[in-house]
Coordinates of C-alpha atoms and ligand atoms in Angstrom, one line a residue:
M116 CA -61.8 -31.0 -2.8
S117 CA -60.4 -33.4 -1.1
A118 CA -57.5 -35.4 -1.8
K119 CA -58.4 -38.6 -3.9
K120 CA -61.7 -38.7 -4.4
N121 CA -60.8 -36.0 -7.2
I122 CA -57.6 -37.1 -8.1
L123 CA -58.5 -37.4 -11.6
W124 CA -60.9 -34.1 -11.7
Y125 CA -58.8 -32.6 -15.0
Q126 CA -58.8 -36.6 -17.2
N127 CA -62.5 -34.7 -18.3
A128 CA -62.3 -30.8 -17.1
V129 CA -63.2 -28.1 -19.5
F130 CA -60.2 -25.9 -19.7
Y131 CA -60.6 -22.1 -20.1
E132 CA -58.0 -20.6 -22.0
L133 CA -57.8 -16.7 -19.9
Y134 CA -55.5 -13.9 -20.6
V135 CA -55.8 -11.6 -17.8
R136 CA -54.6 -8.3 -19.3
A137 CA -57.4 -8.7 -22.3
F138 CA -60.8 -10.1 -19.4
R139 CA -61.6 -7.0 -17.6
D140 CA -59.9 -4.0 -16.1
S141 CA -61.1 -3.4 -12.6
N142 CA -59.4 -0.2 -11.5
G143 CA -59.3 1.9 -15.2
D144 CA -56.3 2.0 -16.3
G145 CA -56.7 -0.1 -19.2
H146 CA -55.3 -2.9 -18.5
G147 CA -57.1 -6.3 -17.6
D148 CA -56.4 -7.8 -13.7
L149 CA -56.4 -10.3 -11.3
V150 CA -59.7 -8.4 -9.6
G151 CA -60.9 -8.1 -12.5
V152 CA -61.1 -11.7 -13.0
I153 CA -62.8 -12.5 -9.7
E154 CA -65.4 -10.4 -10.7
K155 CA -65.8 -12.3 -14.1
L156 CA -65.9 -16.0 -12.3
D157 CA -69.6 -16.0 -11.9
Y158 CA -69.6 -15.9 -16.2
L159 CA -67.4 -18.8 -15.9
K160 CA -69.0 -20.3 -14.1
E161 CA -72.4 -19.8 -16.0
L162 CA -70.2 -21.0 -19.1
G163 CA -69.0 -24.6 -17.4
V164 CA -66.0 -24.4 -17.7
D165 CA -64.4 -26.6 -14.8
C166 CA -60.4 -25.1 -15.0
I167 CA -59.2 -21.7 -15.4
W168 CA -55.7 -21.8 -17.1
L169 CA -53.9 -18.2 -16.4
L170 CA -51.2 -17.0 -18.9
P171 CA -48.0 -15.3 -17.1
L172 CA -48.8 -12.9 -14.6
Y173 CA -45.2 -12.4 -13.4
P174 CA -43.3 -9.1 -13.9
S175 CA -41.6 -9.1 -16.7
P176 CA -40.4 -6.7 -19.6
L177 CA -43.1 -7.8 -21.9
K178 CA -41.2 -8.7 -25.0
D179 CA -43.2 -11.8 -25.6
D180 CA -46.3 -10.6 -23.0
G181 CA -45.3 -12.0 -20.1
Y182 CA -43.2 -15.1 -21.3
D183 CA -39.9 -13.2 -20.4
I184 CA -40.2 -13.8 -16.8
S185 CA -37.7 -11.1 -14.4
D186 CA -39.2 -12.3 -11.5
Y187 CA -40.9 -15.9 -10.7
Y188 CA -42.2 -14.8 -7.3
G189 CA -43.8 -11.5 -7.9
I190 CA -47.3 -10.9 -10.5
H191 CA -47.3 -7.8 -12.6
S192 CA -48.0 -4.5 -11.4
D193 CA -50.6 -4.2 -14.4
Y194 CA -52.1 -7.1 -12.8
G195 CA -52.4 -6.7 -9.1
T196 CA -50.5 -8.3 -6.0
V197 CA -49.8 -11.1 -4.8
E198 CA -52.8 -10.9 -2.1
D199 CA -55.4 -10.5 -5.4
F200 CA -53.7 -13.8 -6.9
D201 CA -54.2 -15.2 -3.4
R202 CA -58.1 -13.8 -3.1
L203 CA -58.3 -15.2 -7.1
I204 CA -57.8 -19.0 -6.2
T205 CA -60.0 -18.9 -2.9
E206 CA -63.0 -16.9 -4.8
A207 CA -62.1 -19.7 -7.9
H208 CA -62.1 -22.5 -5.6
K209 CA -65.1 -20.9 -3.7
R210 CA -67.2 -21.6 -6.7
G211 CA -65.5 -24.9 -7.7
L212 CA -63.0 -23.8 -10.2
R213 CA -60.1 -24.8 -10.4
V214 CA -56.8 -22.5 -12.0
I215 CA -53.5 -23.4 -13.3
T216 CA -51.2 -21.1 -14.1
D217 CA -48.4 -20.8 -16.8
L218 CA -44.7 -22.1 -15.6
V219 CA -42.4 -20.7 -18.1
V220 CA -39.0 -23.4 -17.4
N221 CA -36.8 -22.8 -20.7
H222 CA -35.8 -19.1 -20.1
T223 CA -36.1 -16.1 -18.6
S224 CA -36.0 -12.7 -19.6
D225 CA -32.4 -11.0 -20.5
Q226 CA -33.8 -8.6 -17.2
H227 CA -34.2 -11.3 -14.9
P228 CA -31.3 -11.2 -12.3
W229 CA -30.1 -14.3 -12.6
F230 CA -29.4 -13.5 -16.3
V231 CA -28.1 -9.7 -15.2
E232 CA -25.4 -11.8 -13.1
S233 CA -24.7 -14.2 -15.8
R234 CA -24.0 -11.9 -17.9
A235 CA -22.4 -9.9 -16.1
S236 CA -18.3 -11.8 -16.2
R237 CA -17.4 -14.9 -17.4
Q238 CA -16.5 -15.9 -13.5
S239 CA -19.9 -14.9 -12.4
P240 CA -21.3 -17.3 -10.1
K241 CA -24.6 -17.2 -11.5
R242 CA -22.6 -17.6 -15.2
D243 CA -23.5 -20.8 -15.9
W244 CA -26.9 -20.8 -14.9
Y245 CA -27.3 -20.0 -18.7
V246 CA -25.7 -21.9 -21.6
W247 CA -22.7 -19.9 -22.9
S248 CA -20.4 -20.6 -25.9
D249 CA -17.0 -18.9 -27.3
T250 CA -18.7 -20.0 -30.8
D251 CA -22.4 -20.0 -32.3
Q252 CA -21.4 -23.5 -34.0
L253 CA -22.2 -25.6 -31.5
Y254 CA -26.2 -27.3 -31.9
Q255 CA -26.5 -26.4 -35.7
D256 CA -29.4 -29.0 -35.9
A257 CA -32.0 -27.1 -33.6
R258 CA -34.5 -25.6 -35.9
I259 CA -35.2 -21.8 -35.6
I260 CA -38.9 -21.9 -34.1
F261 CA -39.3 -17.7 -34.2
L262 CA -38.8 -17.7 -37.7
D263 CA -40.5 -14.3 -38.6
T264 CA -37.9 -12.5 -35.9
E265 CA -34.8 -14.8 -35.1
D266 CA -32.4 -15.5 -37.4
S267 CA -29.8 -17.6 -35.3
N268 CA -30.8 -19.5 -31.3
W269 CA -27.5 -17.6 -30.7
A270 CA -27.1 -14.3 -29.6
Y271 CA -23.4 -12.2 -28.8
D272 CA -22.9 -10.7 -25.7
E273 CA -20.5 -7.6 -26.7
K274 CA -19.3 -7.0 -23.1
T275 CA -18.4 -11.1 -22.2
Q276 CA -17.6 -11.6 -25.8
Q277 CA -19.6 -14.9 -25.6
Y278 CA -22.8 -15.9 -27.4
Y279 CA -25.6 -17.4 -25.4
W280 CA -28.1 -19.8 -26.3
H281 CA -31.9 -18.9 -26.9
R282 CA -34.9 -21.0 -28.6
F283 CA -36.8 -17.9 -28.5
Y284 CA -36.9 -14.2 -28.8
S285 CA -32.7 -13.1 -28.4
S286 CA -34.2 -11.2 -25.2
Q287 CA -35.4 -14.4 -23.3
P288 CA -31.8 -16.4 -23.1
D289 CA -32.2 -20.1 -22.0
L290 CA -31.4 -21.3 -18.7
N291 CA -29.3 -24.3 -18.3
Y292 CA -30.6 -27.4 -16.9
D293 CA -27.2 -28.8 -16.9
N294 CA -26.7 -26.9 -13.7
P295 CA -28.4 -29.0 -10.4
E296 CA -28.8 -25.0 -9.1
V297 CA -31.0 -24.5 -12.0
A298 CA -32.9 -26.9 -11.6
Q299 CA -33.1 -26.9 -8.1
A300 CA -34.4 -23.5 -8.9
M301 CA -37.0 -23.9 -10.5
L302 CA -38.7 -26.5 -8.3
G303 CA -38.5 -23.7 -5.9
V304 CA -40.6 -21.4 -7.6
M305 CA -43.3 -24.4 -8.1
R306 CA -43.3 -24.7 -4.6
Y307 CA -44.3 -21.3 -3.7
W308 CA -47.2 -21.3 -6.2
L309 CA -48.0 -24.8 -5.3
D310 CA -48.0 -23.5 -1.8
K311 CA -50.7 -21.0 -3.0
G312 CA -53.4 -23.4 -3.5
I313 CA -53.7 -23.8 -7.5
D314 CA -54.5 -26.9 -9.0
G315 CA -51.2 -26.8 -11.4
F316 CA -49.2 -26.1 -14.3
R317 CA -49.2 -25.0 -18.0
V318 CA -45.8 -26.1 -18.7
D319 CA -44.2 -24.0 -21.3
A320 CA -42.1 -24.9 -24.0
V321 CA -40.8 -28.5 -23.0
P322 CA -38.8 -30.2 -25.3
Y323 CA -36.1 -27.3 -25.6
L324 CA -34.7 -28.0 -21.8
F325 CA -31.5 -29.4 -22.6
E326 CA -28.7 -28.7 -25.6
R327 CA -26.7 -31.7 -26.8
D328 CA -24.7 -31.5 -30.4
G329 CA -25.3 -33.5 -32.8
T330 CA -29.6 -33.5 -31.8
D331 CA -32.3 -31.2 -32.7
C332 CA -32.5 -30.5 -29.4
E333 CA -35.7 -31.7 -28.7
N334 CA -37.0 -34.0 -26.5
L335 CA -34.2 -35.3 -25.1
P336 CA -33.5 -38.2 -22.5
E337 CA -31.9 -35.7 -20.0
T338 CA -34.9 -33.6 -20.6
H339 CA -37.6 -36.4 -19.6
A340 CA -35.6 -37.3 -16.5
Y341 CA -35.8 -33.6 -14.9
V342 CA -40.0 -34.0 -16.1
K343 CA -39.8 -36.8 -13.8
E344 CA -38.1 -35.2 -11.0
M345 CA -40.5 -32.3 -11.3
R346 CA -43.4 -35.1 -10.9
R347 CA -42.3 -36.5 -7.9
F348 CA -41.7 -33.6 -6.0
V349 CA -45.4 -32.4 -7.5
E350 CA -46.6 -35.6 -6.7
A351 CA -45.2 -35.8 -2.7
N352 CA -46.9 -32.3 -1.7
W353 CA -49.5 -31.6 -4.2
P354 CA -51.2 -34.9 -5.0
E355 CA -54.5 -33.3 -6.7
A356 CA -52.0 -30.7 -8.8
I357 CA -51.6 -31.4 -12.5
M358 CA -49.1 -30.6 -15.2
L359 CA -49.8 -29.8 -18.3
A360 CA -47.2 -29.8 -21.2
E361 CA -46.8 -27.7 -24.2
A362 CA -44.8 -29.8 -26.0
N363 CA -46.0 -29.4 -30.0
Q364 CA -44.1 -32.3 -31.4
W365 CA -45.9 -35.2 -33.2
P366 CA -48.6 -37.5 -31.1
E367 CA -45.3 -40.4 -30.8
D368 CA -43.3 -37.8 -29.3
V369 CA -45.9 -36.0 -27.0
R370 CA -46.7 -39.9 -26.2
A371 CA -43.1 -40.2 -24.5
Y372 CA -44.1 -37.0 -22.1
F373 CA -46.6 -39.4 -20.3
G374 CA -43.7 -41.4 -19.3
D375 CA -45.1 -44.5 -17.4
G376 CA -47.4 -42.4 -16.1
D377 CA -44.5 -40.6 -13.9
E378 CA -44.4 -37.2 -16.1
F379 CA -47.4 -35.1 -17.5
H380 CA -50.4 -35.5 -16.4
M381 CA -51.6 -33.8 -19.3
A382 CA -50.1 -32.7 -22.8
F383 CA -51.6 -30.7 -25.9
H384 CA -52.6 -32.5 -28.3
F385 CA -51.1 -30.4 -31.5
P386 CA -51.2 -32.5 -34.5
V387 CA -55.0 -32.5 -34.7
M388 CA -55.6 -29.3 -34.3
P389 CA -54.8 -28.4 -37.6
R390 CA -56.7 -31.4 -39.1
I391 CA -59.7 -30.4 -38.0
F392 CA -59.7 -27.2 -40.5
I393 CA -58.5 -29.2 -43.2
S394 CA -61.3 -31.9 -42.8
L395 CA -63.6 -28.7 -42.9
H396 CA -62.2 -27.3 -46.0
L397 CA -61.9 -30.8 -47.4
E398 CA -65.3 -31.9 -46.4
N399 CA -63.6 -35.4 -45.5
A400 CA -62.7 -36.5 -42.0
Q401 CA -60.1 -38.8 -43.1
V402 CA -57.2 -36.6 -41.9
I403 CA -58.9 -36.4 -38.5
R404 CA -59.4 -40.0 -38.2
D405 CA -55.7 -40.3 -39.9
V406 CA -54.0 -38.3 -36.9
M407 CA -55.8 -40.3 -34.3
A408 CA -55.0 -43.3 -35.6
R409 CA -51.0 -42.7 -35.2
T410 CA -51.6 -41.7 -31.6
P411 CA -50.6 -44.0 -29.1
A412 CA -52.3 -44.9 -26.4
I413 CA -51.4 -43.1 -23.0
P414 CA -51.0 -44.2 -19.1
S415 CA -54.1 -44.1 -17.2
G416 CA -54.7 -41.1 -15.1
C417 CA -53.0 -39.1 -18.0
Q418 CA -54.9 -37.1 -20.7
W419 CA -54.6 -35.2 -23.9
C420 CA -55.5 -31.6 -24.1
T421 CA -57.5 -30.6 -27.6
F422 CA -58.3 -27.0 -28.4
L423 CA -58.9 -25.1 -31.6
R424 CA -57.2 -21.8 -31.0
N425 CA -54.9 -20.5 -28.4
H426 CA -52.7 -17.0 -27.6
D427 CA -50.3 -18.2 -30.3
E428 CA -50.4 -18.4 -34.0
L429 CA -52.1 -21.5 -35.3
T430 CA -49.5 -23.4 -35.6
L431 CA -49.0 -25.4 -39.1
E432 CA -45.2 -27.5 -37.5
M433 CA -47.2 -30.5 -37.5
V434 CA -48.4 -30.8 -40.7
T435 CA -46.9 -31.8 -44.5
P436 CA -45.9 -29.0 -46.4
E437 CA -48.4 -30.0 -48.8
E438 CA -50.9 -29.0 -46.1
R439 CA -49.4 -26.0 -44.8
E440 CA -49.9 -24.4 -48.4
M441 CA -53.3 -25.0 -48.3
M442 CA -54.0 -24.3 -44.6
W443 CA -52.4 -20.8 -45.4
S444 CA -53.7 -20.6 -49.2
V445 CA -57.2 -21.3 -47.3
Y446 CA -57.5 -19.7 -44.3
A447 CA -54.7 -16.7 -43.9
P448 CA -54.9 -15.4 -47.6
D449 CA -53.6 -12.2 -46.5
D450 CA -49.8 -12.0 -45.9
R451 CA -50.6 -10.2 -43.1
M452 CA -52.7 -13.1 -41.2
R453 CA -49.3 -15.4 -41.2
L454 CA -46.4 -15.4 -39.1
N455 CA -44.0 -18.2 -38.5
L456 CA -45.2 -21.5 -39.1
G457 CA -48.9 -20.6 -39.0
I458 CA -51.9 -18.4 -38.8
R459 CA -52.6 -15.4 -36.6
R460 CA -56.1 -15.2 -36.2
R461 CA -59.1 -16.4 -34.7
L462 CA -61.6 -19.3 -34.2
A463 CA -64.5 -17.1 -35.9
P464 CA -63.0 -15.4 -38.5
L465 CA -61.0 -18.5 -39.8
L466 CA -64.3 -20.1 -40.2
G467 CA -65.9 -16.9 -42.4
N468 CA -68.0 -16.8 -39.2
D469 CA -70.4 -19.1 -39.4
L470 CA -72.0 -20.0 -36.7
R471 CA -73.0 -23.3 -38.1
K472 CA -69.2 -24.0 -38.3
I473 CA -68.1 -22.3 -35.4
V474 CA -70.5 -24.9 -33.5
L475 CA -69.3 -27.8 -35.4
A476 CA -65.6 -27.5 -35.1
N477 CA -66.1 -27.4 -31.2
N478 CA -68.4 -30.2 -31.3
I479 CA -65.7 -31.9 -33.0
M480 CA -63.2 -31.0 -30.8
F481 CA -65.9 -31.7 -27.6
S482 CA -66.4 -35.6 -29.2
L483 CA -62.6 -36.7 -29.1
Q484 CA -61.3 -38.1 -26.0
G485 CA -59.4 -35.5 -24.3
A486 CA -60.0 -32.4 -21.8
P487 CA -61.3 -29.6 -24.2
V488 CA -59.8 -26.0 -23.5
L489 CA -61.6 -23.1 -25.0
Y490 CA -59.8 -19.4 -25.8
Y491 CA -61.3 -16.4 -24.0
G492 CA -63.7 -14.7 -26.3
D493 CA -64.1 -17.7 -28.7
E494 CA -67.1 -18.2 -27.2
I495 CA -68.7 -15.5 -28.2
G496 CA -67.5 -15.6 -31.8
M497 CA -64.7 -12.5 -31.3
G498 CA -62.6 -11.3 -34.0
D499 CA -59.3 -10.9 -34.4
N500 CA -57.4 -7.8 -35.3
I501 CA -54.2 -8.6 -38.1
D502 CA -53.2 -4.6 -38.2
L503 CA -51.6 -5.3 -34.5
P504 CA -47.9 -7.1 -34.6
D505 CA -46.9 -10.3 -33.4
R506 CA -50.1 -12.7 -31.9
N507 CA -51.7 -9.2 -30.5
G508 CA -54.7 -9.1 -32.5
V509 CA -56.2 -12.7 -30.9
R510 CA -55.4 -11.0 -27.6
T511 CA -57.6 -7.9 -28.0
P512 CA -60.3 -6.9 -25.4
M513 CA -63.0 -9.4 -24.3
Q514 CA -66.2 -8.1 -25.7
W515 CA -68.6 -8.3 -22.9
R516 CA -70.9 -5.8 -23.9
E517 CA -72.5 -3.4 -26.3
G518 CA -70.9 0.2 -25.6
A519 CA -68.1 2.0 -24.4
N520 CA -64.7 -0.2 -24.5
V521 CA -66.9 -3.3 -24.8
G522 CA -67.2 -3.3 -21.0
F523 CA -64.2 -4.3 -20.5
S524 CA -63.1 -1.0 -19.1
E525 CA -64.0 2.4 -17.7
A526 CA -59.9 4.2 -19.0
P527 CA -60.2 6.7 -22.4
A528 CA -59.8 4.4 -25.3
D529 CA -56.4 5.4 -26.3
K530 CA -55.2 4.1 -22.4
L531 CA -56.5 0.6 -23.2
Y532 CA -53.5 -1.9 -23.5
A533 CA -55.0 -2.6 -27.2
P534 CA -57.7 -1.3 -29.2
V535 CA -61.0 -2.6 -29.2
I536 CA -62.2 -4.7 -32.3
D537 CA -64.4 -2.5 -34.0
S538 CA -65.0 -4.1 -36.9
P539 CA -69.0 -4.2 -38.5
E540 CA -68.9 -7.6 -38.2
Y541 CA -67.3 -8.6 -35.0
G542 CA -68.0 -5.4 -33.2
H543 CA -69.4 -4.4 -30.0
K544 CA -72.9 -4.1 -31.4
R545 CA -72.3 -7.5 -32.8
V546 CA -70.6 -9.1 -30.6
N547 CA -70.7 -9.3 -27.1
V548 CA -71.5 -11.6 -23.5
A549 CA -74.8 -9.4 -22.4
E550 CA -76.2 -10.0 -25.9
Q551 CA -75.1 -13.8 -26.6
R552 CA -76.2 -14.2 -23.4
V553 CA -79.9 -13.8 -23.6
N554 CA -80.1 -14.6 -27.4
A555 CA -80.8 -18.5 -27.2
G556 CA -79.4 -19.7 -30.1
S557 CA -76.5 -17.9 -29.9
L558 CA -72.9 -19.0 -30.2
F559 CA -72.5 -18.4 -26.0
N560 CA -75.5 -20.2 -25.5
R561 CA -74.5 -23.1 -27.8
M562 CA -71.1 -23.0 -26.2
K563 CA -72.9 -24.1 -23.0
E564 CA -75.6 -26.2 -23.8
L565 CA -72.2 -28.4 -25.3
I566 CA -69.9 -28.0 -22.3
A567 CA -73.2 -29.5 -20.2
L568 CA -73.4 -32.2 -22.8
R569 CA -70.0 -33.0 -22.7
K570 CA -70.3 -33.1 -19.1
R571 CA -73.2 -35.3 -18.9
Y572 CA -71.6 -37.9 -20.8
Q573 CA -68.1 -37.6 -19.5
S574 CA -67.5 -41.2 -18.4
F575 CA -68.0 -42.3 -21.9
F576 CA -64.7 -40.1 -22.8
S577 CA -62.9 -42.3 -20.3
G578 CA -63.3 -45.8 -22.2
S579 CA -62.5 -46.6 -25.7
Q580 CA -62.6 -44.5 -28.5
E581 CA -63.0 -46.0 -32.0
F582 CA -63.5 -43.8 -35.4
I583 CA -66.2 -45.8 -37.6
E584 CA -66.1 -45.4 -41.3
V585 CA -69.6 -44.1 -43.1
A586 CA -70.2 -44.7 -46.4
H587 CA -70.2 -40.8 -46.7
P588 CA -66.7 -39.4 -47.1
E589 CA -67.6 -36.1 -45.4
V590 CA -69.0 -37.6 -41.9
L591 CA -66.8 -38.1 -39.2
A592 CA -68.2 -40.7 -37.0
V593 CA -66.6 -41.5 -33.4
V594 CA -67.9 -44.1 -31.1
H595 CA -67.0 -43.8 -27.1
C596 CA -67.8 -47.2 -25.5
C597 CA -68.1 -47.8 -21.3
D598 CA -69.9 -50.0 -19.1
K599 CA -72.8 -47.6 -19.3
G600 CA -73.3 -48.6 -22.9
E601 CA -72.3 -46.7 -26.4
L602 CA -72.1 -43.5 -27.5
A603 CA -72.4 -42.7 -30.7
I604 CA -71.4 -38.9 -32.6
F605 CA -71.7 -38.3 -35.7
H606 CA -70.5 -34.7 -37.7
N607 CA -71.6 -34.2 -40.8
L608 CA -68.5 -31.7 -42.2
S609 CA -70.4 -30.9 -45.6
G610 CA -72.8 -28.0 -46.5
S611 CA -75.4 -30.4 -47.7
D612 CA -77.8 -32.5 -46.3
V613 CA -76.4 -35.9 -45.4
S614 CA -78.2 -38.9 -44.8
F615 CA -77.1 -42.6 -44.3
S616 CA -78.0 -46.1 -42.5
L617 CA -76.7 -47.1 -39.2
H618 CA -74.6 -50.2 -39.7
H619 CA -72.8 -50.1 -36.5
P620 CA -73.4 -53.6 -34.6
P621 CA -73.6 -52.5 -31.0
M622 CA -75.8 -50.1 -32.0
Q623 CA -78.1 -52.1 -34.2
G624 CA -81.2 -53.4 -33.1
A625 CA -80.8 -51.7 -29.9
A626 CA -82.8 -48.8 -28.0
L627 CA -81.1 -45.3 -29.0
T628 CA -81.3 -42.0 -27.7
E629 CA -81.1 -38.8 -29.5
V630 CA -78.9 -36.7 -27.0
S631 CA -78.5 -33.9 -28.5
C632 CA -80.3 -33.5 -32.0
K633 CA -79.8 -29.1 -32.8
D634 CA -78.9 -30.1 -36.6
G635 CA -79.0 -33.9 -36.9
R636 CA -81.8 -36.8 -36.4
L637 CA -82.0 -40.1 -36.4
S638 CA -85.1 -41.3 -38.8
N639 CA -86.8 -45.2 -38.2
P640 CA -85.6 -45.7 -35.0
G641 CA -88.1 -48.2 -34.2
Q642 CA -87.0 -50.2 -37.2
P643 CA -83.0 -50.7 -36.2
T644 CA -82.3 -52.1 -39.5
S645 CA -82.7 -49.6 -41.4
A646 CA -82.2 -46.7 -39.1
Q647 CA -81.2 -43.8 -40.8
V648 CA -79.0 -41.1 -39.3
E649 CA -79.6 -37.5 -40.7
L650 CA -77.3 -34.2 -40.5
D651 CA -78.0 -31.3 -41.4
P652 CA -75.6 -29.1 -43.3
Y653 CA -72.3 -28.7 -40.7
G654 CA -74.9 -30.6 -38.3
S655 CA -74.1 -33.2 -35.5
L656 CA -75.7 -36.2 -33.9
W657 CA -75.1 -37.5 -30.5
L658 CA -76.7 -41.3 -29.6
L659 CA -76.6 -43.1 -26.9
R660 CA -77.3 -46.6 -26.7
D661 CA -77.7 -46.9 -22.5
N662 CA -77.0 -50.6 -21.5
S663 CA -79.7 -49.6 -18.2
L664 CA -82.5 -49.9 -20.9
Ligands
BGC800 C1 -45.9 -19.5 -25.6 C2 -45.6 -18.6 -26.5 C3 -44.1 -18.1 -26.2 C4 -43.3 -19.0 -25.9 C5 -42.0 -18.6 -25.9 C6 -44.7 -20.8 -26.4 O1 -44.4 -21.7 -26.2 O2 -46.9 -20.4 -26.3 O3 -46.5 -17.5 -26.4 O4 -44.0 -17.0 -26.9 O5 -43.7 -20.0 -25.9 O6 -41.9 -18.5 -24.6

């Protein structure tokens, strides 16, 4: 995979978010590990994804599942060794799979030696590596993110009688990026992992790196300046590596993280995600069109990442209060399904385990510009366990086959890091990879087809994207245009058949090909003026006008 040619490899890549602890336990200790991931690389290749994103692997007391790092230069013993990690990178690359890892820049664990030293005394040389204050009254305009557990962003340290700043759990003190030593130390961490051959980082909790009184302490100019420094460093030494921003913000604010093409290569598009669920509920495509209309253009060489679910709660920060109430009442009717400002459920249960809706939601994601990111287990429609605390209910063992421990581990069931899902609807008998692989109509096979389809037509997704209105509010229609022609994609968000005539001038009178016609079709294609699009309930249709024909 040499330089220039693949330099923009990420722009149309399909990403797979993988939680190592949940994926495959190779040594029977009840925890998934890196060797287990190596065993399953061929599965990922078969699915067709291009890049794996690994959740944090570092040593950690696991108060926030590894997002509380106590050593940036190691691998958590549950996961294996640094040598296992090196082998994983080699084996993935051998198969043409890329690997990015989580980089947690904003905070460390309170057990990280930097913090242990910092809190030891006010005179500690590392005191200024974290944000300390005599009062808890500074930065009052900063919101609290973990609303269900924290009542302040300050925590009091008895011994040194000062407060330290934390945007997440109080066991995750924020690093002080005003201190150049901290900024430098994080570049050192990046160097270590990039030198190992990883293909980039998903950078955690980007907006919160700096604090300034009188602001909400998000997206500050200082943060952008540091991101530019990170980018220069990456670009100069590992030109193919990417930086992907986790910035749960409105598109206008996230746009700033692309800079002039000199900050992040990629950023998650948070606001479109809940709107896919809203539009499905309302059977109305308008909210998707609206949020895309307020999504600014981004510099060439940059790309959005789209997603439906991830390892966190389905966040409802980027919706109106009315939309949030609606999402809660529709998708989280039981209080236990709610967490902070979100919903702690997986994709299949959210969509009532209706295969048509699950495929449609994915199809919508795959038909938008941006690189789609799948969450492990959602490609087979895994369920969740709302009896587990925090976000653990969506992080249960991957269901490989029917039977003991779902093929995840050979450990006794009570030694597993989390129980496998065993409900009648989502348990191993109904939901597992082995069975879905051989069943042509399974979600797994539909996902494989969708990934292949998207990759076959990927050049269209680098051109222009236009949302067109058809006479039916329940239809989302998007047209991608490039020098090869036009690719028009139609989705029926409703549970009824829909049929309408195609009034998109570039496609009228042209020879059109149905490139995906499982649950939609074109009638009268020979008579372009009366060409009709017909969509089954929750059906989609991809139509191509090929310039070369
Ligand atoms: C991660 C969470 C984590 C938090 C604090 C996030 O945005 O996705 O899982 O708890 O950062 O690190």
